[in-house]
JSON list of C-alpha atoms and ligand atoms in Angstrom, two decimals:
[
{"chain": "H", "resi": 14, "resn": "MET", "atom": "CA", "xyz": [5.21, -4.84, -2.59]},
{"chain": "H", "resi": 15, "resn": "LEU", "atom": "CA", "xyz": [4.68, -3.84, 0.92]},
{"chain": "H", "resi": 16, "resn": "SER", "atom": "CA", "xyz": [6.11, -6.78, 2.42]},
{"chain": "H", "resi": 17, "resn": "LEU", "atom": "CA", "xyz": [9.35, -5.98, 0.87]},
{"chain": "H", "resi": 18, "resn": "PHE", "atom": "CA", "xyz": [9.34, -2.59, 2.49]},
{"chain": "H", "resi": 19, "resn": "TRP", "atom": "CA", "xyz": [8.35, -4.04, 5.75]},
{"chain": "H", "resi": 20, "resn": "LEU", "atom": "CA", "xyz": [11.34, -6.83, 5.28]},
{"chain": "H", "resi": 21, "resn": "GLY", "atom": "CA", "xyz": [13.79, -3.69, 4.74]},
{"chain": "H", "resi": 22, "resn": "LYS", "atom": "CA", "xyz": [16.25, -5.61, 2.60]},
{"chain": "H", "resi": 23, "resn": "PRO", "atom": "CA", "xyz": [17.60, -4.06, -0.56]},
{"chain": "H", "resi": 24, "resn": "PHE", "atom": "CA", "xyz": [15.17, -4.57, -3.59]},
{"chain": "H", "resi": 25, "resn": "LYS", "atom": "CA", "xyz": [14.40, -2.96, -7.01]},
{"chain": "H", "resi": 26, "resn": "LEU", "atom": "CA", "xyz": [10.66, -2.80, -8.47]},
{"chain": "H", "resi": 27, "resn": "CYS", "atom": "CA", "xyz": [9.69, -3.39, -12.10]},
{"chain": "H", "resi": 28, "resn": "ARG", "atom": "CA", "xyz": [6.15, -2.40, -12.99]},
{"chain": "H", "resi": 29, "resn": "ILE", "atom": "CA", "xyz": [4.05, -2.94, -16.13]},
{"chain": "H", "resi": 30, "resn": "GLU", "atom": "CA", "xyz": [2.34, 0.53, -16.61]},
{"chain": "H", "resi": 31, "resn": "ASP", "atom": "CA", "xyz": [0.52, -0.94, -19.41]},
{"chain": "H", "resi": 32, "resn": "GLU", "atom": "CA", "xyz": [-0.49, -4.16, -20.47]},
{"chain": "H", "resi": 33, "resn": "ASN", "atom": "CA", "xyz": [0.44, -3.36, -24.13]},
{"chain": "H", "resi": 34, "resn": "ASP", "atom": "CA", "xyz": [4.11, -2.93, -22.70]},
{"chain": "H", "resi": 35, "resn": "GLY", "atom": "CA", "xyz": [4.13, -6.90, -22.80]},
{"chain": "H", "resi": 36, "resn": "ASP", "atom": "CA", "xyz": [7.46, -8.60, -23.68]},
{"chain": "H", "resi": 37, "resn": "ALA", "atom": "CA", "xyz": [7.09, -12.35, -24.85]},
{"chain": "H", "resi": 38, "resn": "ASP", "atom": "CA", "xyz": [10.35, -13.49, -23.09]},
{"chain": "H", "resi": 39, "resn": "TYR", "atom": "CA", "xyz": [8.27, -12.86, -19.98]},
{"chain": "H", "resi": 40, "resn": "ALA", "atom": "CA", "xyz": [6.69, -16.14, -20.47]},
{"chain": "H", "resi": 41, "resn": "LYS", "atom": "CA", "xyz": [10.01, -17.57, -19.83]},
{"chain": "H", "resi": 42, "resn": "LEU", "atom": "CA", "xyz": [10.06, -16.44, -16.39]},
{"chain": "H", "resi": 43, "resn": "ASN", "atom": "CA", "xyz": [6.28, -17.05, -15.69]},
{"chain": "H", "resi": 44, "resn": "ALA", "atom": "CA", "xyz": [4.54, -19.30, -18.07]},
{"chain": "H", "resi": 45, "resn": "LEU", "atom": "CA", "xyz": [1.08, -18.07, -16.85]},
{"chain": "H", "resi": 46, "resn": "ASP", "atom": "CA", "xyz": [2.41, -14.53, -18.13]},
{"chain": "H", "resi": 47, "resn": "GLN", "atom": "CA", "xyz": [1.15, -13.00, -14.59]},
{"chain": "H", "resi": 48, "resn": "VAL", "atom": "CA", "xyz": [2.25, -10.95, -12.02]},
{"chain": "H", "resi": 49, "resn": "PRO", "atom": "CA", "xyz": [3.67, -10.75, -9.28]},
{"chain": "H", "resi": 50, "resn": "LEU", "atom": "CA", "xyz": [7.05, -12.27, -9.47]},
{"chain": "H", "resi": 51, "resn": "LEU", "atom": "CA", "xyz": [9.98, -12.23, -7.40]},
{"chain": "H", "resi": 52, "resn": "PHE", "atom": "CA", "xyz": [13.45, -12.89, -8.67]},
{"chain": "H", "resi": 53, "resn": "ILE", "atom": "CA", "xyz": [15.67, -13.27, -6.32]},
{"chain": "H", "resi": 54, "resn": "ASP", "atom": "CA", "xyz": [19.66, -14.71, -6.87]},
{"chain": "H", "resi": 55, "resn": "GLY", "atom": "CA", "xyz": [18.63, -15.87, -10.37]},
{"chain": "H", "resi": 56, "resn": "ASP", "atom": "CA", "xyz": [15.58, -17.83, -9.13]},
{"chain": "H", "resi": 57, "resn": "VAL", "atom": "CA", "xyz": [12.09, -17.10, -10.05]},
{"chain": "H", "resi": 58, "resn": "ILE", "atom": "CA", "xyz": [9.38, -17.17, -7.27]},
{"chain": "H", "resi": 59, "resn": "THR", "atom": "CA", "xyz": [6.02, -16.65, -8.58]},
{"chain": "H", "resi": 60, "resn": "GLU", "atom": "CA", "xyz": [2.29, -16.87, -7.00]},
{"chain": "H", "resi": 61, "resn": "ASN", "atom": "CA", "xyz": [1.50, -14.49, -4.11]},
{"chain": "H", "resi": 62, "resn": "GLY", "atom": "CA", "xyz": [1.28, -17.31, -1.70]},
{"chain": "H", "resi": 63, "resn": "GLY", "atom": "CA", "xyz": [4.78, -18.82, -2.73]},
{"chain": "H", "resi": 64, "resn": "ILE", "atom": "CA", "xyz": [6.06, -14.75, -2.91]},
{"chain": "H", "resi": 65, "resn": "LEU", "atom": "CA", "xyz": [4.91, -14.07, 0.75]},
{"chain": "H", "resi": 66, "resn": "ASN", "atom": "CA", "xyz": [5.76, -17.28, 2.15]},
{"chain": "H", "resi": 67, "resn": "HIS", "atom": "CA", "xyz": [9.13, -16.42, 1.14]},
{"chain": "H", "resi": 68, "resn": "ILE", "atom": "CA", "xyz": [9.45, -12.81, 2.33]},
{"chain": "H", "resi": 69, "resn": "GLY", "atom": "CA", "xyz": [7.71, -13.95, 5.59]},
{"chain": "H", "resi": 70, "resn": "LEU", "atom": "CA", "xyz": [10.25, -16.45, 6.42]},
{"chain": "H", "resi": 71, "resn": "GLU", "atom": "CA", "xyz": [13.10, -14.26, 5.61]},
{"chain": "H", "resi": 72, "resn": "GLY", "atom": "CA", "xyz": [11.34, -11.63, 8.04]},
{"chain": "H", "resi": 73, "resn": "VAL", "atom": "CA", "xyz": [10.16, -13.91, 10.82]},
{"chain": "H", "resi": 74, "resn": "GLU", "atom": "CA", "xyz": [12.23, -11.85, 13.27]},
{"chain": "H", "resi": 75, "resn": "ARG", "atom": "CA", "xyz": [10.42, -8.54, 11.89]},
{"chain": "H", "resi": 76, "resn": "GLY", "atom": "CA", "xyz": [7.37, -10.22, 12.73]},
{"chain": "H", "resi": 77, "resn": "LEU", "atom": "CA", "xyz": [6.23, -10.74, 8.97]},
{"chain": "H", "resi": 78, "resn": "HIS", "atom": "CA", "xyz": [5.57, -14.27, 9.54]},
{"chain": "H", "resi": 79, "resn": "PHE", "atom": "CA", "xyz": [5.81, -17.23, 12.28]},
{"chain": "H", "resi": 80, "resn": "LYS", "atom": "CA", "xyz": [8.31, -20.18, 12.96]},
{"chain": "H", "resi": 81, "resn": "PRO", "atom": "CA", "xyz": [7.23, -23.21, 10.72]},
{"chain": "H", "resi": 82, "resn": "GLY", "atom": "CA", "xyz": [5.93, -25.89, 13.01]},
{"chain": "H", "resi": 83, "resn": "THR", "atom": "CA", "xyz": [3.78, -23.40, 14.89]},
{"chain": "H", "resi": 84, "resn": "ARG", "atom": "CA", "xyz": [0.11, -23.06, 15.20]},
{"chain": "H", "resi": 85, "resn": "GLU", "atom": "CA", "xyz": [0.26, -19.16, 13.96]},
{"chain": "H", "resi": 86, "resn": "TYR", "atom": "CA", "xyz": [2.29, -20.56, 10.96]},
{"chain": "H", "resi": 87, "resn": "ASP", "atom": "CA", "xyz": [-0.58, -22.78, 10.19]},
{"chain": "H", "resi": 88, "resn": "GLN", "atom": "CA", "xyz": [-3.12, -20.06, 10.55]},
{"chain": "H", "resi": 89, "resn": "LEU", "atom": "CA", "xyz": [-1.37, -17.60, 8.63]},
{"chain": "H", "resi": 90, "resn": "ASN", "atom": "CA", "xyz": [-0.93, -19.91, 5.59]},
{"chain": "H", "resi": 91, "resn": "ARG", "atom": "CA", "xyz": [-4.53, -20.65, 5.89]},
{"chain": "H", "resi": 92, "resn": "ALA", "atom": "CA", "xyz": [-5.41, -16.89, 5.65]},
{"chain": "H", "resi": 93, "resn": "ILE", "atom": "CA", "xyz": [-2.75, -16.45, 3.04]},
{"chain": "H", "resi": 94, "resn": "GLY", "atom": "CA", "xyz": [-4.57, -19.44, 1.00]},
{"chain": "H", "resi": 95, "resn": "PHE", "atom": "CA", "xyz": [-7.86, -17.78, 1.45]},
{"chain": "H", "resi": 96, "resn": "ILE", "atom": "CA", "xyz": [-6.79, -14.62, 0.25]},
{"chain": "H", "resi": 97, "resn": "SER", "atom": "CA", "xyz": [-5.37, -15.78, -2.79]},
{"chain": "H", "resi": 98, "resn": "SER", "atom": "CA", "xyz": [-7.85, -18.31, -3.73]},
{"chain": "H", "resi": 99, "resn": "ASP", "atom": "CA", "xyz": [-11.19, -17.11, -2.88]},
{"chain": "H", "resi": 100, "resn": "LEU", "atom": "CA", "xyz": [-10.62, -13.30, -2.31]},
{"chain": "H", "resi": 101, "resn": "HIS", "atom": "CA", "xyz": [-8.33, -12.52, -5.06]},
{"chain": "H", "resi": 102, "resn": "LYS", "atom": "CA", "xyz": [-9.83, -14.44, -7.86]},
{"chain": "H", "resi": 103, "resn": "SER", "atom": "CA", "xyz": [-13.13, -13.26, -6.85]},
{"chain": "H", "resi": 104, "resn": "PHE", "atom": "CA", "xyz": [-12.09, -9.88, -8.60]},
{"chain": "H", "resi": 105, "resn": "ALA", "atom": "CA", "xyz": [-12.07, -11.70, -11.77]},
{"chain": "H", "resi": 106, "resn": "GLY", "atom": "CA", "xyz": [-15.55, -10.98, -12.80]},
{"chain": "H", "resi": 107, "resn": "VAL", "atom": "CA", "xyz": [-14.80, -6.94, -12.06]},
{"chain": "H", "resi": 108, "resn": "TRP", "atom": "CA", "xyz": [-11.48, -6.61, -13.79]},
{"chain": "H", "resi": 109, "resn": "MET", "atom": "CA", "xyz": [-11.95, -9.24, -16.63]},
{"chain": "H", "resi": 110, "resn": "PRO", "atom": "CA", "xyz": [-15.79, -9.88, -17.37]},
{"chain": "H", "resi": 111, "resn": "GLU", "atom": "CA", "xyz": [-14.50, -10.33, -20.93]},
{"chain": "H", "resi": 112, "resn": "ILE", "atom": "CA", "xyz": [-13.07, -13.94, -19.84]},
{"chain": "H", "resi": 113, "resn": "PHE", "atom": "CA", "xyz": [-16.99, -14.96, -18.97]},
{"chain": "H", "resi": 114, "resn": "HIS", "atom": "CA", "xyz": [-18.88, -13.36, -21.84]},
{"chain": "H", "resi": 115, "resn": "ASP", "atom": "CA", "xyz": [-18.08, -11.52, -25.29]},
{"chain": "H", "resi": 116, "resn": "ASP", "atom": "CA", "xyz": [-21.29, -9.12, -25.27]},
{"chain": "H", "resi": 117, "resn": "LYS", "atom": "CA", "xyz": [-20.07, -5.99, -23.34]},
{"chain": "H", "resi": 118, "resn": "LYS", "atom": "CA", "xyz": [-23.91, -5.35, -21.93]},
{"chain": "H", "resi": 119, "resn": "VAL", "atom": "CA", "xyz": [-23.65, -8.80, -20.38]},
{"chain": "H", "resi": 120, "resn": "GLN", "atom": "CA", "xyz": [-19.86, -8.01, -18.92]},
{"chain": "H", "resi": 121, "resn": "ALA", "atom": "CA", "xyz": [-21.49, -5.07, -17.18]},
{"chain": "H", "resi": 122, "resn": "GLN", "atom": "CA", "xyz": [-24.22, -7.39, -15.61]},
{"chain": "H", "resi": 123, "resn": "ILE", "atom": "CA", "xyz": [-21.61, -9.92, -14.74]},
{"chain": "H", "resi": 124, "resn": "LYS", "atom": "CA", "xyz": [-19.75, -7.18, -12.97]},
{"chain": "H", "resi": 125, "resn": "ASP", "atom": "CA", "xyz": [-22.46, -5.79, -11.14]},
{"chain": "H", "resi": 126, "resn": "LYS", "atom": "CA", "xyz": [-23.78, -9.41, -10.10]},
{"chain": "H", "resi": 127, "resn": "VAL", "atom": "CA", "xyz": [-20.19, -10.26, -8.53]},
{"chain": "H", "resi": 128, "resn": "VAL", "atom": "CA", "xyz": [-19.83, -6.73, -6.76]},
{"chain": "H", "resi": 129, "resn": "LYS", "atom": "CA", "xyz": [-23.18, -7.21, -5.21]},
{"chain": "H", "resi": 130, "resn": "GLY", "atom": "CA", "xyz": [-23.26, -11.41, -4.90]},
{"chain": "H", "resi": 131, "resn": "HIS", "atom": "CA", "xyz": [-20.08, -13.43, -4.70]},
{"chain": "H", "resi": 132, "resn": "LEU", "atom": "CA", "xyz": [-17.37, -10.79, -4.17]},
{"chain": "H", "resi": 133, "resn": "HIS", "atom": "CA", "xyz": [-19.44, -9.14, -1.36]},
{"chain": "H", "resi": 134, "resn": "ASP", "atom": "CA", "xyz": [-19.74, -12.50, 0.55]},
{"chain": "H", "resi": 135, "resn": "VAL", "atom": "CA", "xyz": [-16.10, -13.28, 0.34]},
{"chain": "H", "resi": 136, "resn": "ILE", "atom": "CA", "xyz": [-15.25, -9.83, 1.58]},
{"chain": "H", "resi": 137, "resn": "GLN", "atom": "CA", "xyz": [-17.88, -10.28, 4.23]},
{"chain": "H", "resi": 138, "resn": "HIS", "atom": "CA", "xyz": [-16.08, -13.54, 5.49]},
{"chain": "H", "resi": 139, "resn": "ALA", "atom": "CA", "xyz": [-12.91, -11.56, 5.73]},
{"chain": "H", "resi": 140, "resn": "ASN", "atom": "CA", "xyz": [-14.55, -8.76, 7.46]},
{"chain": "H", "resi": 141, "resn": "ASP", "atom": "CA", "xyz": [-16.18, -11.12, 10.04]},
{"chain": "H", "resi": 142, "resn": "HIS", "atom": "CA", "xyz": [-13.92, -14.31, 10.58]},
{"chain": "H", "resi": 143, "resn": "LEU", "atom": "CA", "xyz": [-10.38, -13.16, 9.15]},
{"chain": "H", "resi": 144, "resn": "LEU", "atom": "CA", "xyz": [-9.74, -10.07, 10.86]},
{"chain": "H", "resi": 145, "resn": "ARG", "atom": "CA", "xyz": [-9.57, -10.49, 14.51]},
{"chain": "H", "resi": 146, "resn": "SER", "atom": "CA", "xyz": [-8.48, -7.03, 15.68]},
{"chain": "H", "resi": 147, "resn": "ILE", "atom": "CA", "xyz": [-7.10, -4.48, 13.15]},
{"chain": "H", "resi": 148, "resn": "THR", "atom": "CA", "xyz": [-4.66, -6.97, 11.60]},
{"chain": "H", "resi": 149, "resn": "LEU", "atom": "CA", "xyz": [-4.79, -10.57, 11.13]},
{"chain": "H", "resi": 150, "resn": "TYR", "atom": "CA", "xyz": [-2.48, -11.53, 13.76]},
{"chain": "H", "resi": 151, "resn": "ASP", "atom": "CA", "xyz": [-2.24, -8.80, 16.23]},
{"chain": "H", "resi": 152, "resn": "ARG", "atom": "CA", "xyz": [0.76, -7.52, 14.63]},
{"chain": "H", "resi": 153, "resn": "PRO", "atom": "CA", "xyz": [1.07, -6.80, 10.71]},
{"chain": "H", "resi": 154, "resn": "THR", "atom": "CA", "xyz": [2.40, -9.67, 8.72]},
{"chain": "H", "resi": 155, "resn": "VAL", "atom": "CA", "xyz": [2.67, -10.68, 4.96]},
{"chain": "H", "resi": 156, "resn": "GLY", "atom": "CA", "xyz": [-0.86, -11.71, 5.21]},
{"chain": "H", "resi": 157, "resn": "ASP", "atom": "CA", "xyz": [-1.91, -7.97, 5.99]},
{"chain": "H", "resi": 158, "resn": "ALA", "atom": "CA", "xyz": [0.30, -6.86, 3.16]},
{"chain": "H", "resi": 159, "resn": "TYR", "atom": "CA", "xyz": [-1.71, -8.91, 0.75]},
{"chain": "H", "resi": 160, "resn": "LEU", "atom": "CA", "xyz": [-5.21, -8.06, 2.22]},
{"chain": "H", "resi": 161, "resn": "PHE", "atom": "CA", "xyz": [-4.26, -4.48, 2.44]},
{"chain": "H", "resi": 162, "resn": "ALA", "atom": "CA", "xyz": [-3.53, -4.70, -1.62]},
{"chain": "H", "resi": 163, "resn": "LEU", "atom": "CA", "xyz": [-6.81, -6.35, -2.19]},
{"chain": "H", "resi": 164, "resn": "SER", "atom": "CA", "xyz": [-8.38, -3.50, 0.07]},
{"chain": "H", "resi": 165, "resn": "GLN", "atom": "CA", "xyz": [-7.34, -1.00, -2.51]},
{"chain": "H", "resi": 166, "resn": "TRP", "atom": "CA", "xyz": [-9.73, -2.46, -5.18]},
{"chain": "H", "resi": 167, "resn": "MET", "atom": "CA", "xyz": [-12.22, -2.46, -2.68]},
{"chain": "H", "resi": 168, "resn": "VAL", "atom": "CA", "xyz": [-12.26, 1.30, -2.01]},
{"chain": "H", "resi": 169, "resn": "ASP", "atom": "CA", "xyz": [-13.95, 2.20, -5.51]},
{"chain": "H", "resi": 170, "resn": "LEU", "atom": "CA", "xyz": [-16.70, -0.61, -5.29]},
{"chain": "H", "resi": 171, "resn": "TYR", "atom": "CA", "xyz": [-17.83, -0.52, -1.80]},
{"chain": "H", "resi": 172, "resn": "ASP", "atom": "CA", "xyz": [-18.72, 1.95, 1.13]},
{"chain": "H", "resi": 173, "resn": "LEU", "atom": "CA", "xyz": [-16.53, 0.13, 3.38]},
{"chain": "H", "resi": 174, "resn": "LYS", "atom": "CA", "xyz": [-17.28, 2.05, 6.42]},
{"chain": "H", "resi": 175, "resn": "SER", "atom": "CA", "xyz": [-20.81, 0.90, 6.51]},
{"chain": "H", "resi": 176, "resn": "GLU", "atom": "CA", "xyz": [-20.51, -2.13, 4.77]},
{"chain": "H", "resi": 177, "resn": "PHE", "atom": "CA", "xyz": [-17.44, -3.88, 5.99]},
{"chain": "H", "resi": 178, "resn": "PRO", "atom": "CA", "xyz": [-16.24, -1.87, 9.15]},
{"chain": "H", "resi": 179, "resn": "ASN", "atom": "CA", "xyz": [-13.33, -4.15, 9.98]},
{"chain": "H", "resi": 180, "resn": "ILE", "atom": "CA", "xyz": [-11.69, -3.50, 6.57]},
{"chain": "H", "resi": 181, "resn": "ALA", "atom": "CA", "xyz": [-12.14, -0.06, 6.94]},
{"chain": "H", "resi": 182, "resn": "ARG", "atom": "CA", "xyz": [-10.71, -0.11, 10.46]},
{"chain": "H", "resi": 183, "resn": "PHE", "atom": "CA", "xyz": [-7.91, -2.08, 8.96]},
{"chain": "H", "resi": 184, "resn": "ARG", "atom": "CA", "xyz": [-7.10, 0.16, 6.42]},
{"chain": "H", "resi": 185, "resn": "GLU", "atom": "CA", "xyz": [-7.25, 3.25, 8.43]},
{"chain": "H", "resi": 186, "resn": "ALA", "atom": "CA", "xyz": [-4.68, 1.44, 10.87]},
{"chain": "H", "resi": 187, "resn": "LEU", "atom": "CA", "xyz": [-2.32, 0.43, 8.17]},
{"chain": "H", "resi": 188, "resn": "LEU", "atom": "CA", "xyz": [-2.31, 3.97, 6.73]},
{"chain": "H", "resi": 189, "resn": "LYS", "atom": "CA", "xyz": [-0.85, 5.27, 9.68]},
{"chain": "H", "resi": 190, "resn": "ASP", "atom": "CA", "xyz": [2.28, 3.31, 8.72]},
{"chain": "H", "resi": 191, "resn": "GLU", "atom": "CA", "xyz": [5.01, 5.10, 6.64]},
{"chain": "H", "resi": 192, "resn": "SER", "atom": "CA", "xyz": [5.70, 1.89, 4.86]},
{"chain": "H", "resi": 193, "resn": "VAL", "atom": "CA", "xyz": [2.22, 1.55, 3.67]},
{"chain": "H", "resi": 194, "resn": "ARG", "atom": "CA", "xyz": [1.78, 5.27, 2.51]},
{"chain": "H", "resi": 195, "resn": "LYS", "atom": "CA", "xyz": [5.42, 4.74, 0.57]},
{"chain": "H", "resi": 196, "resn": "ALA", "atom": "CA", "xyz": [3.87, 1.49, -1.08]},
{"chain": "H", "resi": 197, "resn": "VAL", "atom": "CA", "xyz": [0.71, 3.21, -2.11]},
{"chain": "H", "resi": 198, "resn": "ALA", "atom": "CA", "xyz": [2.55, 5.87, -3.44]},
{"chain": "H", "resi": 199, "resn": "VAL", "atom": "CA", "xyz": [4.85, 3.75, -5.26]},
{"chain": "H", "resi": 200, "resn": "ASP", "atom": "CA", "xyz": [1.62, 2.22, -6.56]},
{"chain": "H", "resi": 201, "resn": "GLU", "atom": "CA", "xyz": [0.08, 5.52, -7.78]},
{"chain": "H", "resi": 202, "resn": "GLY", "atom": "CA", "xyz": [3.28, 6.04, -9.79]},
{"chain": "H", "resi": 203, "resn": "LYS", "atom": "CA", "xyz": [3.84, 8.87, -7.35]},
{"chain": "H", "resi": 204, "resn": "LEU", "atom": "CA", "xyz": [7.17, 7.62, -5.96]},
{"chain": "H", "resi": 205, "resn": "LYS", "atom": "CA", "xyz": [9.74, 6.76, -8.68]},
{"chain": "H", "resi": 206, "resn": "GLU", "atom": "CA", "xyz": [13.12, 6.93, -6.51]},
{"chain": "H", "resi": 207, "resn": "GLY", "atom": "CA", "xyz": [13.94, 4.94, -3.43]},
{"chain": "H", "resi": 208, "resn": "ASP", "atom": "CA", "xyz": [16.38, 6.43, -0.84]},
{"chain": "H", "resi": 209, "resn": "GLY", "atom": "CA", "xyz": [17.28, 2.74, 0.19]},
{"chain": "H", "resi": 210, "resn": "ARG", "atom": "CA", "xyz": [16.15, 3.30, 4.16]},
{"chain": "H", "resi": 211, "resn": "ASP", "atom": "CA", "xyz": [13.33, 0.98, 3.86]},
{"chain": "H", "resi": 212, "resn": "GLY", "atom": "CA", "xyz": [15.24, -1.07, 1.31]},
{"chain": "H", "resi": 213, "resn": "PHE", "atom": "CA", "xyz": [13.87, 0.62, -1.81]},
{"chain": "H", "resi": 214, "resn": "LEU", "atom": "CA", "xyz": [16.21, 1.15, -4.53]},
{"chain": "H", "resi": 215, "resn": "GLY", "atom": "CA", "xyz": [14.05, 2.55, -7.24]},
{"chain": "H", "resi": 216, "resn": "HIS", "atom": "CA", "xyz": [12.73, 1.12, -10.18]},
{"chain": "H", "resi": 217, "resn": "VAL", "atom": "CA", "xyz": [14.16, -1.16, -13.29]},
{"chain": "H", "resi": 218, "resn": "GLU", "atom": "CA", "xyz": [12.31, -0.80, -16.81]},
{"chain": "H", "resi": 219, "resn": "PHE", "atom": "CA", "xyz": [10.40, -3.82, -17.82]},
{"chain": "H", "resi": 220, "resn": "LYS", "atom": "CA", "xyz": [12.42, -4.89, -20.74]},
{"chain": "H", "resi": 221, "resn": "SER", "atom": "CA", "xyz": [15.79, -4.79, -19.19]},
{"chain": "H", "resi": 222, "resn": "PHE", "atom": "CA", "xyz": [14.54, -6.58, -16.47]},
{"chain": "H", "resi": 223, "resn": "VAL", "atom": "CA", "xyz": [13.05, -9.55, -18.46]},
{"chain": "H", "resi": 224, "resn": "LYS", "atom": "CA", "xyz": [16.32, -9.65, -20.81]},
{"chain": "H", "resi": 225, "resn": "GLU", "atom": "CA", "xyz": [18.66, -9.83, -17.72]},
{"chain": "H", "resi": 226, "resn": "ALA", "atom": "CA", "xyz": [16.46, -12.13, -15.59]},
{"chain": "H", "resi": 227, "resn": "VAL", "atom": "CA", "xyz": [16.04, -14.69, -18.31]},
{"chain": "H", "resi": 228, "resn": "THR", "atom": "CA", "xyz": [19.74, -14.66, -19.15]},
{"chain": "H", "resi": 229, "resn": "ARG", "atom": "CA", "xyz": [20.30, -15.38, -15.48]},
{"chain": "H", "resi": 230, "resn": "LYS", "atom": "CA", "xyz": [17.69, -17.86, -14.74]},
{"chain": "H", "resi": 231, "resn": "GLU", "atom": "CA", "xyz": [18.70, -19.96, -17.87]},
{"chain": "H", "resi": 232, "resn": "ALA", "atom": "CA", "xyz": [22.11, -20.06, -16.44]},
{"chain": "H", "resi": 233, "resn": "ARG", "atom": "CA", "xyz": [20.95, -21.12, -13.17]},
{"chain": "H", "resi": 234, "resn": "ASP", "atom": "CA", "xyz": [18.79, -23.79, -14.74]},
{"chain": "H", "resi": 235, "resn": "ARG", "atom": "CA", "xyz": [21.66, -25.05, -16.95]},
{"chain": "H", "resi": 236, "resn": "GLU", "atom": "CA", "xyz": [23.80, -25.27, -13.55]},
{"chain": "H", "resi": 237, "resn": "ARG", "atom": "CA", "xyz": [21.24, -27.24, -12.04]},
{"chain": "H", "resi": 238, "resn": "GLY", "atom": "CA", "xyz": [20.39, -29.10, -14.93]},
{"chain": "H", "resi": 239, "resn": "GLU", "atom": "CA", "xyz": [16.77, -28.54, -14.71]},
{"chain": "H", "resi": 240, "resn": "GLY", "atom": "CA", "xyz": [13.90, -26.43, -16.02]},
{"chain": "H", "resi": 241, "resn": "GLU", "atom": "CA", "xyz": [10.93, -25.10, -13.93]},
{"chain": "H", "resi": 242, "resn": "PHE", "atom": "CA", "xyz": [9.00, -27.98, -12.45]},
{"chain": "H", "resi": 243, "resn": "THR", "atom": "CA", "xyz": [11.45, -30.87, -13.76]},
{"chain": "H", "resi": 244, "resn": "ARG", "atom": "CA", "xyz": [11.96, -31.95, -10.30]},
{"chain": "H", "resi": 245, "resn": "LEU", "atom": "CA", "xyz": [8.11, -31.82, -9.81]},
{"chain": "H", "resi": 246, "resn": "LYS", "atom": "CA", "xyz": [7.32, -33.76, -12.83]},
{"chain": "H", "resi": 247, "resn": "ALA", "atom": "CA", "xyz": [9.94, -36.45, -12.04]},
{"chain": "H", "resi": 248, "resn": "ALA", "atom": "CA", "xyz": [8.37, -36.85, -8.30]},
{"chain": "H", "resi": 249, "resn": "GLY", "atom": "CA", "xyz": [5.06, -37.11, -9.88]},
{"chain": "F", "resi": 324, "resn": "GSH", "atom": "N1", "xyz": [-2.39, -17.15, -8.60]},
{"chain": "F", "resi": 324, "resn": "GSH", "atom": "C1", "xyz": [-1.78, -15.99, -8.85]},
{"chain": "F", "resi": 324, "resn": "GSH", "atom": "C2", "xyz": [-2.72, -14.82, -9.67]},
{"chain": "F", "resi": 324, "resn": "GSH", "atom": "C3", "xyz": [-2.15, -13.84, -9.91]},
{"chain": "F", "resi": 324, "resn": "GSH", "atom": "C4", "xyz": [-2.92, -12.70, -10.88]},
{"chain": "F", "resi": 324, "resn": "GSH", "atom": "O1", "xyz": [-4.01, -13.04, -11.08]},
{"chain": "F", "resi": 324, "resn": "GSH", "atom": "N2", "xyz": [-2.48, -11.52, -11.38]},
{"chain": "F", "resi": 324, "resn": "GSH", "atom": "C5", "xyz": [-2.83, -11.15, -12.24]},
{"chain": "F", "resi": 324, "resn": "GSH", "atom": "C6", "xyz": [-2.60, -9.36, -11.60]},
{"chain": "F", "resi": 324, "resn": "GSH", "atom": "S1", "xyz": [-3.46, -9.23, -10.21]},
{"chain": "F", "resi": 324, "resn": "GSH", "atom": "C7", "xyz": [-2.31, -10.84, -13.70]},
{"chain": "F", "resi": 324, "resn": "GSH", "atom": "O2", "xyz": [-1.07, -11.14, -13.85]},
{"chain": "F", "resi": 324, "resn": "GSH", "atom": "N3", "xyz": [-3.34, -10.98, -14.52]},
{"chain": "F", "resi": 324, "resn": "GSH", "atom": "C8", "xyz": [-3.00, -10.99, -16.18]},
{"chain": "F", "resi": 324, "resn": "GSH", "atom": "C9", "xyz": [-3.24, -12.32, -16.77]},
{"chain": "F", "resi": 324, "resn": "GSH", "atom": "O3", "xyz": [-3.73, -13.08, -16.14]},
{"chain": "F", "resi": 324, "resn": "GSH", "atom": "O4", "xyz": [-3.05, -12.17, -17.76]},
{"chain": "F", "resi": 324, "resn": "GSH", "atom": "C10", "xyz": [-0.99, -15.42, -7.66]},
{"chain": "F", "resi": 324, "resn": "GSH", "atom": "O5", "xyz": [-1.71, -15.49, -6.63]},
{"chain": "F", "resi": 324, "resn": "GSH", "atom": "O6", "xyz": [0.09, -14.72, -7.71]}
]
């Protein structure tokens, strides 16, 4: 979401306030039933890496990504890969310990072990090797937007200033940015309306979004004579 604020093109947000608000038809948009999802011109893009590269390449001139074929482009994709596969997924033991064990007591032990062990090590890597200065690449990119979103989850788990000082400095620097503060306010449910200045046009309700998006996606798939992954399957 932060990367969309930085891009500045018109967008609406759809939030799932409560998992019980689920809509079975959402799986027609993302068979993994996960967020985030970017719906653009009747097409669906899922996976943080897929979405961020799309937004980033729209915003190369704004500094959100780098031109394909450059060393910086490869480096930023590498960073997004690390953030997506290592860092993001390492929170699973904290947010969803039930996928590892049914017993609540064991779940609490899993969470504790992950926070003190594996997750700590991965954040340490980000702190020591990923953050060269106060941002990933001397200017805020879509990678920084992703890292910032995950750093929001770290705040309640760690004393960032003493344990991961580079992450703490990174957050402090980004929080001076008006778009970052807006994105946080939206995330906390404190900002509902957009004034369109930075592209934000407010919210769209979940069920009506799913209904319209499914209709448009199916029409688009029919036009092209393909479903998701058809071409990939044919190639593979
Ligand atoms: N590989 C996906 C992971 C996305 C992900 O883990 N999303 C979580 C929220 S942070 C989710 O939707 N969880 C619900 C579920 O898995 O049912 C990506 O990078 O976008």
